[in-house]
PDB file of C-alpha atoms in Angstrom:
ATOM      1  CA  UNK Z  16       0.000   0.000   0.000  1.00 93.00           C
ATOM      2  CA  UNK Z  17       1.097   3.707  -0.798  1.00 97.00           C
ATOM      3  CA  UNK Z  18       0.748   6.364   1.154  1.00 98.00           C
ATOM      4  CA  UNK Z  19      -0.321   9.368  -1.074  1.00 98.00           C
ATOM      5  CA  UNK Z  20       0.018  13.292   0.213  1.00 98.00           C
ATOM      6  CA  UNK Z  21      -1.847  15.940  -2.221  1.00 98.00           C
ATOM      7  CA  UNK Z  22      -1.260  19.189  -1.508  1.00 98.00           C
ATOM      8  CA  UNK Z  23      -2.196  22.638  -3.256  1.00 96.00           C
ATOM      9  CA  UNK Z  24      -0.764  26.343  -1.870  1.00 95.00           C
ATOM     10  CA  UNK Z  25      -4.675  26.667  -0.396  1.00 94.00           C
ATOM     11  CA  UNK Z  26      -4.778  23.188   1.028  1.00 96.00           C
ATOM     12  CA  UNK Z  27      -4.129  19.222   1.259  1.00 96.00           C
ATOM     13  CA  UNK Z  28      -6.326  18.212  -1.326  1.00 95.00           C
ATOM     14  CA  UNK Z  29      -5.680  14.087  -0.158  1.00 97.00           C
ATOM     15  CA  UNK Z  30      -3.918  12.107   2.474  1.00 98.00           C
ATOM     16  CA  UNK Z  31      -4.428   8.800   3.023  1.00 97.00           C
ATOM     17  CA  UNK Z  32      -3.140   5.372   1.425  1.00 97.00           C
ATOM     18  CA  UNK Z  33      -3.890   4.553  -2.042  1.00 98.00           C
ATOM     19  CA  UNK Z  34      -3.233   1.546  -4.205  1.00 98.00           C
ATOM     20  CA  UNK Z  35      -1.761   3.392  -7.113  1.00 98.00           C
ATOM     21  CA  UNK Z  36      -1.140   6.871  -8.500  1.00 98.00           C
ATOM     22  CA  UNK Z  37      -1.499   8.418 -12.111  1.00 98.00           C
ATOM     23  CA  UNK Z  38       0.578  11.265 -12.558  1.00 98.00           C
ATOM     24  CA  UNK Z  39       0.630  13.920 -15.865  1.00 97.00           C
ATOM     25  CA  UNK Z  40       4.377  13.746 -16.322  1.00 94.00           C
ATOM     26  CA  UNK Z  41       7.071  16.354 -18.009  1.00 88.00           C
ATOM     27  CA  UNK Z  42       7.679  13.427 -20.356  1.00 89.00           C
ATOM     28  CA  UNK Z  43       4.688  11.317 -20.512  1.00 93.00           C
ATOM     29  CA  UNK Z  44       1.628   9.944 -17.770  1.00 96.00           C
ATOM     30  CA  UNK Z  45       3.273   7.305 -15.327  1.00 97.00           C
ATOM     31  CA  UNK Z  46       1.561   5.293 -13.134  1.00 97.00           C
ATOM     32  CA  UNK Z  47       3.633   4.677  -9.516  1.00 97.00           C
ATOM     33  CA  UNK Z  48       2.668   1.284  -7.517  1.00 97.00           C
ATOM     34  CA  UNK Z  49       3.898  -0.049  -4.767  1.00 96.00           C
ATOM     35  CA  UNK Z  50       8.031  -0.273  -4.475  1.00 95.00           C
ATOM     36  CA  UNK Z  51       8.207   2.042  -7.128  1.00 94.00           C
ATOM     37  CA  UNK Z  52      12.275   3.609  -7.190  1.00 95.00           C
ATOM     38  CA  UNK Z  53      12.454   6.608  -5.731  1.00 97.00           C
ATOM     39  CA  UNK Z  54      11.939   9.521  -7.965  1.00 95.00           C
ATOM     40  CA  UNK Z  55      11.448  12.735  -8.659  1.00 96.00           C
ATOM     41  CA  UNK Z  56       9.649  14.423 -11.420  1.00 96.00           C
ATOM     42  CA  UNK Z  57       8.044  17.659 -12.390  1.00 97.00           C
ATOM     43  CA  UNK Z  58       4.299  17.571 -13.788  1.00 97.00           C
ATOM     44  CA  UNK Z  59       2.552  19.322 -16.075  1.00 97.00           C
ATOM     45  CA  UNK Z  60      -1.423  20.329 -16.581  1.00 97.00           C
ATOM     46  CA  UNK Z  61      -3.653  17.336 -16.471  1.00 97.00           C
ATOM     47  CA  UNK Z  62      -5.113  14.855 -14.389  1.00 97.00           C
ATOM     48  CA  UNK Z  63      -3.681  13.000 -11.101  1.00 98.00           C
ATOM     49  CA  UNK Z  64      -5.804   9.878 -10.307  1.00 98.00           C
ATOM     50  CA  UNK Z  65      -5.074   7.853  -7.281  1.00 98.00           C
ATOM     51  CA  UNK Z  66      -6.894   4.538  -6.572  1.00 98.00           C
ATOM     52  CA  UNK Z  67      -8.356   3.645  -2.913  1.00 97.00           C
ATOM     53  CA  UNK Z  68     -10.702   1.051  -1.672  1.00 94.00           C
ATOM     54  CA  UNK Z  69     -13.764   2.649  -2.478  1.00 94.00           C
ATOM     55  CA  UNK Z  70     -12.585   3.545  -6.715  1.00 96.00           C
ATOM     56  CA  UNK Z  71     -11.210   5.975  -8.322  1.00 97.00           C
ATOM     57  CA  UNK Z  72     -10.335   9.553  -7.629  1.00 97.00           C
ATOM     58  CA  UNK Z  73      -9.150  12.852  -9.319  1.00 97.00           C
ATOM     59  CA  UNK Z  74      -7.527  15.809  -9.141  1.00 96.00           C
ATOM     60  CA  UNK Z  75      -7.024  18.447 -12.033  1.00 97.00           C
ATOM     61  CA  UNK Z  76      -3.712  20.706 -11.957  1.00 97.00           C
ATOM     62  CA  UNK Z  77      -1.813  22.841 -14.250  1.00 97.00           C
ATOM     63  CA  UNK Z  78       1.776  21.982 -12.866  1.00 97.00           C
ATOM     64  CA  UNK Z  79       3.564  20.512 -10.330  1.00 97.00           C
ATOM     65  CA  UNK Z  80       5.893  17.579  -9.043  1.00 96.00           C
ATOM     66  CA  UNK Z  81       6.251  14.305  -7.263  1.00 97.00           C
ATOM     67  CA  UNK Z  82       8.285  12.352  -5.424  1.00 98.00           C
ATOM     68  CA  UNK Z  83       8.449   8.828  -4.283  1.00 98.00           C
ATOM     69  CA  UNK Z  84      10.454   7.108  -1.755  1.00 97.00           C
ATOM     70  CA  UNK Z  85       9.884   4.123   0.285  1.00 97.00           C
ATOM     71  CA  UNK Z  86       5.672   4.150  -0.684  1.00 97.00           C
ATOM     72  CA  UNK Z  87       5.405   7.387   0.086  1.00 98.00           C
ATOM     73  CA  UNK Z  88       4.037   9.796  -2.620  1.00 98.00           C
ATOM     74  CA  UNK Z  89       4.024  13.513  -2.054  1.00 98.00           C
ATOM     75  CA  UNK Z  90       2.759  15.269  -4.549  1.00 98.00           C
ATOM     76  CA  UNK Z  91       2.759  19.101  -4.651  1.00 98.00           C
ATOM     77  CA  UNK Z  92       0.527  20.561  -7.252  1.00 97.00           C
ATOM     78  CA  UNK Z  93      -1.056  23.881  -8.337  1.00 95.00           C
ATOM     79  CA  UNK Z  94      -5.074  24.283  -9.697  1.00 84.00           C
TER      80      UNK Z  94
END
């Protein structure tokens, strides 16, 4: 299981654990799963969708990054 941080400059827009996370790449959409290599990566406008238990979720931005490390996903992104 991940554990996925969303946050915005007005607010943390998720927290909680997720089974996997979409992210709108610089070089392409990439999906990050669990023991995923650490990385970090800038984002650009589109769509991040994280799965949970109860479905799927989204979140719209125009830019952004991530980073992974040891299942945790922070994500810092801007509407």
């Amino acid at each position: 299981m991940l554990k996925l941080k969303i946050v915005s400059p007005e607010r943390i827009e998720f927290e909680g654990e997720v089974l996997s996370v979409l992210v709108p790449g610089a070089l392409g959409q990439f999906e990050i799963l669990d023991n995923h290599a650490p990385i970090i990566s800038s984002l650009t406008n589109g769509i991040v969708e994280y799965k949970t238990a109860d479905g799927k979720h989204t979140v719209h931005i125009s830019a952004g990054f991530v980073s992974v490390k040891q299942n945790y996903v922070n994500v810092c992104v801007e509407h």
